[in-house]
Coordinates of C-alpha atoms and ligand atoms in Angstrom, one line a residue:
M1 CA 132.5 149.4 137.6
S2 CA 131.2 151.6 134.5
P3 CA 133.6 154.7 135.0
L4 CA 136.6 152.0 135.7
V5 CA 135.7 149.6 132.5
R6 CA 135.7 153.3 130.3
D7 CA 139.2 153.9 131.4
W8 CA 140.1 150.0 131.0
E9 CA 143.1 151.1 128.3
T10 CA 144.4 154.0 131.1
I11 CA 144.4 151.9 134.0
A12 CA 146.1 149.1 132.5
R13 CA 148.8 151.0 130.7
G14 CA 149.4 152.9 134.8
V15 CA 148.9 149.7 136.7
M16 CA 150.9 146.3 134.6
G17 CA 154.4 147.7 135.0
P18 CA 156.5 149.3 137.7
L19 CA 155.5 152.7 139.8
R20 CA 155.3 155.3 138.3
L21 CA 153.9 158.9 138.2
P22 CA 150.3 158.6 136.3
R23 CA 149.7 160.0 133.1
N24 CA 146.2 160.4 133.6
P25 CA 145.8 161.1 137.3
I26 CA 142.1 161.1 137.6
A27 CA 141.4 157.7 136.0
M28 CA 144.2 156.9 138.0
G29 CA 142.4 158.4 141.5
R30 CA 139.7 156.8 140.4
F31 CA 140.9 153.5 140.3
G32 CA 143.6 154.0 143.3
L33 CA 141.2 155.2 145.8
R34 CA 138.8 151.9 145.2
A35 CA 142.6 150.1 145.0
M36 CA 144.0 150.7 148.3
R37 CA 141.5 149.4 150.1
S38 CA 141.3 146.2 151.8
A39 CA 139.1 143.9 149.6
R40 CA 136.8 143.0 152.6
G41 CA 136.6 146.8 152.7
F42 CA 135.7 147.3 148.7
A43 CA 133.5 144.4 148.7
N44 CA 131.1 145.6 151.6
A45 CA 130.6 148.5 149.5
G46 CA 128.9 146.9 146.9
C47 CA 125.4 145.3 146.6
D48 CA 125.0 141.9 148.6
R49 CA 124.6 139.8 145.2
A50 CA 128.8 141.6 144.2
R51 CA 129.5 140.9 147.5
A52 CA 130.9 137.6 147.7
G53 CA 131.0 136.2 144.1
V54 CA 132.8 139.0 142.2
V55 CA 134.8 141.5 144.2
C56 CA 136.2 138.8 147.1
G57 CA 136.3 135.9 145.2
H58 CA 138.6 137.6 142.9
C59 CA 140.8 139.1 145.5
G60 CA 141.2 135.5 146.9
A61 CA 141.8 133.7 143.3
L62 CA 144.7 135.6 143.9
G63 CA 146.1 134.5 146.9
Y64 CA 145.2 137.9 148.9
A65 CA 143.9 138.0 152.6
A66 CA 140.8 139.6 151.9
G67 CA 141.0 142.2 155.0
V68 CA 144.7 143.7 154.3
Q69 CA 144.7 147.2 153.0
G70 CA 145.4 147.1 149.2
S71 CA 144.3 143.6 148.7
A72 CA 141.5 145.2 146.3
A73 CA 143.8 146.2 143.5
A74 CA 144.5 142.8 141.6
G75 CA 141.0 141.2 141.7
L76 CA 139.5 145.2 141.0
M77 CA 142.3 145.1 138.0
L78 CA 140.8 141.4 137.2
Q79 CA 137.3 142.7 137.2
I80 CA 137.8 145.2 135.3
A81 CA 139.8 143.4 132.7
G82 CA 136.7 141.0 132.6
H83 CA 133.9 143.5 132.0
A84 CA 136.3 145.6 129.5
V85 CA 137.7 142.4 127.6
G86 CA 136.8 138.6 129.2
W87 CA 138.6 136.9 130.0
P88 CA 140.1 134.2 127.5
L89 CA 140.7 130.3 127.6
P90 CA 143.4 129.3 124.8
R91 CA 142.1 126.8 122.4
G92 CA 143.9 123.7 122.6
G93 CA 145.3 124.7 126.2
A94 CA 148.0 126.9 127.7
Q95 CA 150.5 125.0 125.6
S96 CA 149.2 127.1 122.2
I97 CA 150.4 130.2 123.9
T98 CA 154.0 128.7 124.3
D99 CA 153.9 127.4 120.9
A100 CA 153.1 129.9 119.3
M101 CA 155.8 132.3 121.2
V102 CA 158.4 129.6 120.3
S103 CA 157.4 129.6 116.7
Y104 CA 157.3 133.5 115.9
L105 CA 161.0 133.6 118.6
E106 CA 162.8 130.7 115.9
S107 CA 161.0 133.2 112.8
L108 CA 163.1 135.7 113.9
G109 CA 166.6 133.3 114.3
G110 CA 165.8 132.8 118.2
E111 CA 166.6 128.9 119.7
V112 CA 165.2 127.4 122.6
V113 CA 166.8 124.5 124.6
T114 CA 164.5 123.1 126.9
G115 CA 165.8 119.9 130.2
V116 CA 168.6 121.9 131.6
R117 CA 168.3 123.5 135.0
V118 CA 170.3 126.3 135.3
E119 CA 172.4 126.3 138.7
S120 CA 174.5 128.7 138.4
L121 CA 175.4 132.3 136.4
E122 CA 178.7 130.5 135.1
E123 CA 176.5 128.3 132.9
L124 CA 175.5 131.0 130.9
P125 CA 178.9 132.0 128.9
G126 CA 179.0 134.6 126.7
V127 CA 176.2 136.5 127.3
G128 CA 176.0 139.9 127.3
V129 CA 172.7 140.1 129.0
A130 CA 170.6 137.6 130.9
L131 CA 167.0 137.9 131.8
L132 CA 166.1 135.0 134.3
D133 CA 162.9 133.7 134.7
V134 CA 163.2 131.9 137.8
G135 CA 161.9 133.5 141.2
A136 CA 163.2 135.4 143.9
R137 CA 164.6 132.9 145.5
Q138 CA 166.3 130.9 143.4
L139 CA 167.7 134.5 141.9
A140 CA 169.7 134.6 145.6
S141 CA 170.8 130.6 144.3
I142 CA 172.0 131.4 141.0
A143 CA 173.5 134.4 141.4
G144 CA 175.2 133.3 144.8
D145 CA 173.6 136.9 146.1
A146 CA 171.4 136.4 149.3
Q147 CA 171.2 139.7 150.5
S148 CA 169.0 141.5 148.2
W149 CA 165.9 138.9 148.5
R150 CA 166.3 138.5 152.2
L151 CA 162.8 140.7 153.1
F152 CA 160.9 138.8 150.3
R153 CA 157.9 136.9 151.1
Y154 CA 156.6 133.9 149.3
G155 CA 152.5 133.6 150.1
P156 CA 150.0 130.5 150.1
G157 CA 150.5 127.6 148.4
V158 CA 147.7 125.8 146.1
F159 CA 146.7 122.2 146.3
K160 CA 145.4 121.8 142.7
M161 CA 143.4 118.7 141.1
D162 CA 142.0 117.8 137.6
W163 CA 139.3 115.5 137.0
A164 CA 138.1 113.6 133.7
L165 CA 134.1 114.1 133.8
E166 CA 131.7 112.0 132.3
G167 CA 129.4 115.7 131.4
P168 CA 129.4 118.7 132.8
I169 CA 129.4 120.1 135.9
P170 CA 125.8 120.4 137.2
W171 CA 125.7 123.6 138.8
S172 CA 122.5 124.3 140.7
A173 CA 122.5 128.3 139.6
L174 CA 122.5 127.8 135.7
D175 CA 124.9 130.7 134.9
C176 CA 127.5 129.1 136.0
S177 CA 127.6 126.7 133.6
F178 CA 128.4 129.6 130.9
A179 CA 131.6 131.1 133.2
G180 CA 134.7 129.2 131.8
T181 CA 136.4 130.2 135.8
V182 CA 133.7 129.4 138.8
H183 CA 134.5 131.3 142.3
V184 CA 133.3 128.3 144.6
G185 CA 133.4 129.9 148.3
G186 CA 129.3 131.0 149.4
T187 CA 129.3 134.0 151.2
L188 CA 132.2 136.9 151.1
E189 CA 132.1 136.1 155.2
E190 CA 133.0 132.3 154.3
I191 CA 135.2 133.1 151.8
A192 CA 137.0 135.6 154.0
A193 CA 137.8 133.2 156.6
A194 CA 138.6 130.4 154.9
E195 CA 141.5 132.6 153.2
A196 CA 142.2 133.8 156.6
A197 CA 142.5 130.6 158.1
V198 CA 145.6 129.9 155.2
W199 CA 147.2 132.8 156.0
R200 CA 146.5 131.8 159.5
G201 CA 148.7 128.5 158.7
E202 CA 145.5 126.3 158.9
H203 CA 143.5 124.4 156.4
P204 CA 139.7 125.5 155.8
E205 CA 136.9 123.0 155.8
R206 CA 135.5 124.4 153.3
P207 CA 138.3 126.3 150.8
F208 CA 137.8 128.6 148.2
V209 CA 138.0 126.7 145.0
L210 CA 138.9 128.5 141.9
V211 CA 137.2 126.3 139.3
A212 CA 138.1 126.0 135.8
Q213 CA 135.7 124.3 133.2
P214 CA 137.2 124.8 129.3
S215 CA 135.8 121.7 127.9
M216 CA 132.6 124.0 127.7
F217 CA 133.8 126.2 125.5
D218 CA 137.1 124.0 124.1
D219 CA 135.9 120.9 121.9
T220 CA 139.5 120.2 121.6
R221 CA 140.0 119.7 125.5
A222 CA 138.0 116.5 125.8
P223 CA 136.7 113.6 123.6
Q224 CA 132.7 114.1 122.3
L225 CA 130.3 114.4 125.1
R226 CA 133.1 114.2 127.8
H227 CA 134.0 117.3 129.6
V228 CA 137.3 118.6 131.8
A229 CA 137.6 120.5 134.4
W230 CA 140.3 121.8 136.6
A231 CA 140.5 123.8 140.3
Y232 CA 143.0 124.7 143.3
C233 CA 142.1 125.9 146.6
H234 CA 144.8 128.1 148.7
V235 CA 147.3 125.9 151.9
P236 CA 149.3 127.0 153.8
N237 CA 153.0 127.7 151.9
G238 CA 154.7 123.8 151.8
S239 CA 151.8 122.2 153.0
D240 CA 151.1 118.6 152.4
F241 CA 147.4 118.1 153.1
D242 CA 145.4 116.4 151.0
M243 CA 142.5 118.8 150.2
T244 CA 141.2 116.1 147.9
E245 CA 137.9 115.8 149.9
R246 CA 137.2 119.4 150.9
I247 CA 137.4 120.3 147.4
E248 CA 135.2 118.1 145.7
N249 CA 132.9 118.7 148.8
Q250 CA 132.3 122.6 148.2
I251 CA 131.9 121.7 144.4
E252 CA 129.2 118.7 145.3
R253 CA 127.8 121.7 147.5
F254 CA 126.9 124.2 144.8
A255 CA 126.1 121.2 141.9
P256 CA 124.9 118.1 143.3
G257 CA 125.7 115.3 141.4
F258 CA 129.5 116.4 140.5
R259 CA 130.6 113.2 142.0
E260 CA 129.0 110.9 140.2
R261 CA 130.3 112.3 136.8
I262 CA 133.9 111.9 137.9
L263 CA 135.7 109.5 135.8
A264 CA 139.0 109.8 136.6
R265 CA 141.2 112.3 139.2
S266 CA 144.9 113.5 139.1
V267 CA 146.3 115.9 142.8
M268 CA 148.6 118.0 143.3
K269 CA 150.3 119.0 146.7
T270 CA 152.6 121.9 147.3
S271 CA 155.7 119.7 146.3
D272 CA 154.1 118.0 143.4
I273 CA 153.4 122.3 142.2
E274 CA 157.4 123.3 143.4
D275 CA 158.3 120.3 141.7
Y276 CA 156.6 121.0 138.1
N277 CA 157.7 124.6 138.2
A278 CA 160.7 125.4 140.6
N279 CA 159.2 129.2 140.0
Y280 CA 156.1 127.9 142.6
V281 CA 158.6 128.2 145.6
G282 CA 155.9 126.2 148.5
G283 CA 153.2 126.4 146.0
D284 CA 153.2 129.4 145.5
I285 CA 151.9 130.1 142.2
A286 CA 151.7 133.9 142.3
G287 CA 155.7 134.4 142.6
G288 CA 155.8 135.9 146.1
A289 CA 153.4 137.4 148.7
N290 CA 150.8 139.2 148.0
T291 CA 151.1 142.1 150.0
L292 CA 151.2 146.0 149.5
R293 CA 155.1 146.6 149.7
Q294 CA 155.5 143.6 147.2
L295 CA 152.5 145.0 145.1
F296 CA 155.3 147.3 143.7
A297 CA 158.6 146.5 145.2
R298 CA 158.9 143.3 144.0
P299 CA 161.7 141.8 144.8
V300 CA 163.8 144.2 145.5
S301 CA 163.5 148.7 144.5
A302 CA 160.3 150.6 143.6
F303 CA 162.4 151.9 140.7
S304 CA 164.1 149.3 139.1
P305 CA 162.8 145.8 140.2
Y306 CA 164.2 144.1 137.1
R307 CA 167.5 145.1 137.8
T308 CA 170.4 142.9 140.2
P309 CA 173.1 143.9 141.5
I310 CA 174.8 141.8 139.1
E311 CA 175.5 143.7 136.1
G312 CA 173.7 143.0 132.7
V313 CA 171.0 140.0 134.8
Y314 CA 167.5 141.0 134.8
L315 CA 164.9 139.5 136.7
C316 CA 161.6 139.0 134.4
S317 CA 159.4 136.8 136.2
A318 CA 156.0 137.0 138.0
S319 CA 158.3 137.7 140.9
T320 CA 159.0 141.7 139.4
P321 CA 156.3 144.1 138.5
P322 CA 152.9 143.8 138.0
G323 CA 153.0 140.1 139.5
A324 CA 151.8 136.8 138.9
G325 CA 149.5 136.1 135.2
V326 CA 149.9 135.1 131.2
H327 CA 150.0 139.0 130.4
G328 CA 153.7 138.9 129.4
M329 CA 154.7 142.3 130.7
C330 CA 157.3 141.7 133.7
G331 CA 159.3 140.1 130.6
Y332 CA 158.3 143.5 128.5
W333 CA 159.8 146.2 131.2
A334 CA 162.9 143.8 132.2
A335 CA 163.5 143.9 128.8
L336 CA 162.9 147.6 128.1
D337 CA 165.8 147.9 131.0
A338 CA 168.0 145.6 129.5
L339 CA 167.8 147.1 126.1
K340 CA 168.6 150.1 127.6
W341 CA 172.0 149.3 129.7
L342 CA 173.0 147.1 126.3
R343 CA 172.8 150.7 124.3
T344 CA 175.1 152.2 127.0
H345 CA 177.7 148.9 127.2
Ligands
LIG401 C1 147.1 125.8 137.7 C2 147.6 127.3 137.5 C3 146.3 128.4 136.9 C4 146.6 129.5 136.8 N1 145.6 130.2 136.3 C5 146.3 131.7 135.7 C6 144.9 132.3 134.9 O1 143.9 131.7 134.8 N2 145.9 133.1 133.9 C7 146.3 134.1 134.4 O2 146.7 134.7 133.8 N3 147.6 133.2 135.2 C8 147.2 131.7 135.7 N4 147.9 131.4 136.7 C9 149.7 132.1 137.0 C10 150.4 132.3 135.7 O3 150.5 130.7 134.6 C11 151.8 132.7 135.8 O4 151.9 133.9 136.8 C12 152.8 133.0 135.0 O5 152.9 131.8 133.7 C13 154.1 133.2 135.6 O6 155.2 133.3 134.3 P1 156.9 133.5 134.6 O7 157.4 134.2 133.5 O8 156.9 134.3 136.0 O9 157.4 132.0 135.0 P2 156.7 131.0 134.4 O10 155.9 131.1 133.6 O11 156.6 130.0 135.5 O12 158.3 130.6 133.4 C14 159.1 129.9 133.9 C15 159.8 128.6 133.6 O13 161.2 128.6 134.0 C16 161.8 127.5 134.6 N5 162.9 127.3 135.7 C17 162.6 127.5 136.7 N6 163.8 128.2 137.4 C18 164.3 127.2 136.2 C19 166.3 127.4 136.3 N7 167.4 127.1 137.4 N8 166.8 126.5 135.1 C20 165.7 126.3 134.1 N9 164.8 126.8 133.7 C21 164.1 127.3 135.0 C22 160.2 126.8 134.6 O14 160.4 125.7 135.1 C23 159.1 127.3 134.0 O15 159.1 126.4 132.5 C24 148.2 130.3 137.0 C25 148.8 129.0 137.3 C26 149.2 128.3 137.9 C27 150.0 126.9 138.4

């Protein structure tokens, strides 16, 4: 990882946006040669201990099929970020990020209106420019133009669980207690098989499970001595299969005694995930399938992925480059495009 971690700033600038000519071709070439491989091919080049837990886990977490060309890219990116700057957890939970952004917007004179579902562009009268933070499919219905998005594909959905726990998760491997996120899946072969099954439309007996344990690091999340954790695994898009037992079995396998610590649980199938946020079509929390084509051309073209065929209307969600994640870069690039348009209109 060392040369890639050294080049983190350059790689982040080059990758966290639309397809462009690289400013530093050597650093980007070093990253690109690895990123264009399949996650499985890339993992196989690593040492035994790194193969499953680090490489394939990261790719699987993002819903990539491990055998697909280019599936190493996002996992590798997450891994470099993990080494270079870490994976932070917001104190107080993700809501605190929203609260901070809203308070900044309001300090600039902006206003946030919630509780309104926008069904059509006509509900947004008198706006010079509109940036829509919606998925490619909703854009088609809101803007009444299905043509441009017909090639867009959604990826697997997620089955999500939240637990209130009597104590921390009793991992057999002590190191896991010091990680905010634990990727639970066993060997590379097991993880790859589980994710491939999902892409075939099946529900794996031993799913690849991403577990977060924020209360280990943030005492605002649970009462004293108690803990919370949440997890998800991939399931076929739109699935209504209940993965509760399989997820808990998988955690119990690596943390014997986990079940005895559960005080309460909540589960969300893909339909609950979509009800919670209309952008998560069929439970896909990544804003679209992470295929090689959609890595760059999400959802329309590689050269202007934010501009829609409708004058002054921009897409700024995770359905655009650089894709899912709490990085804000989809909005950043869409805003730059919109500013350019505003200057000439
Ligand atoms: C369980 C889970 C865990 C995750 N973990 C991580 C993580 O650890 N790290 C990370 O970086 N990312 C994580 N993500 C992904 C990350 O949250 C998303 O990629 C990111 O929030 C996408 O941002 P966005 O701006 O595209 O849209 P969103 O954050 O989804 O915001 C879109 C908003 O628009 C609203 N909306 C949709 N349609 C309409 C409409 N028609 N009218 C009005 N409002 C509408 C939605 O309700 C929503 O509030 C996770 C996601 C989930 C679900």
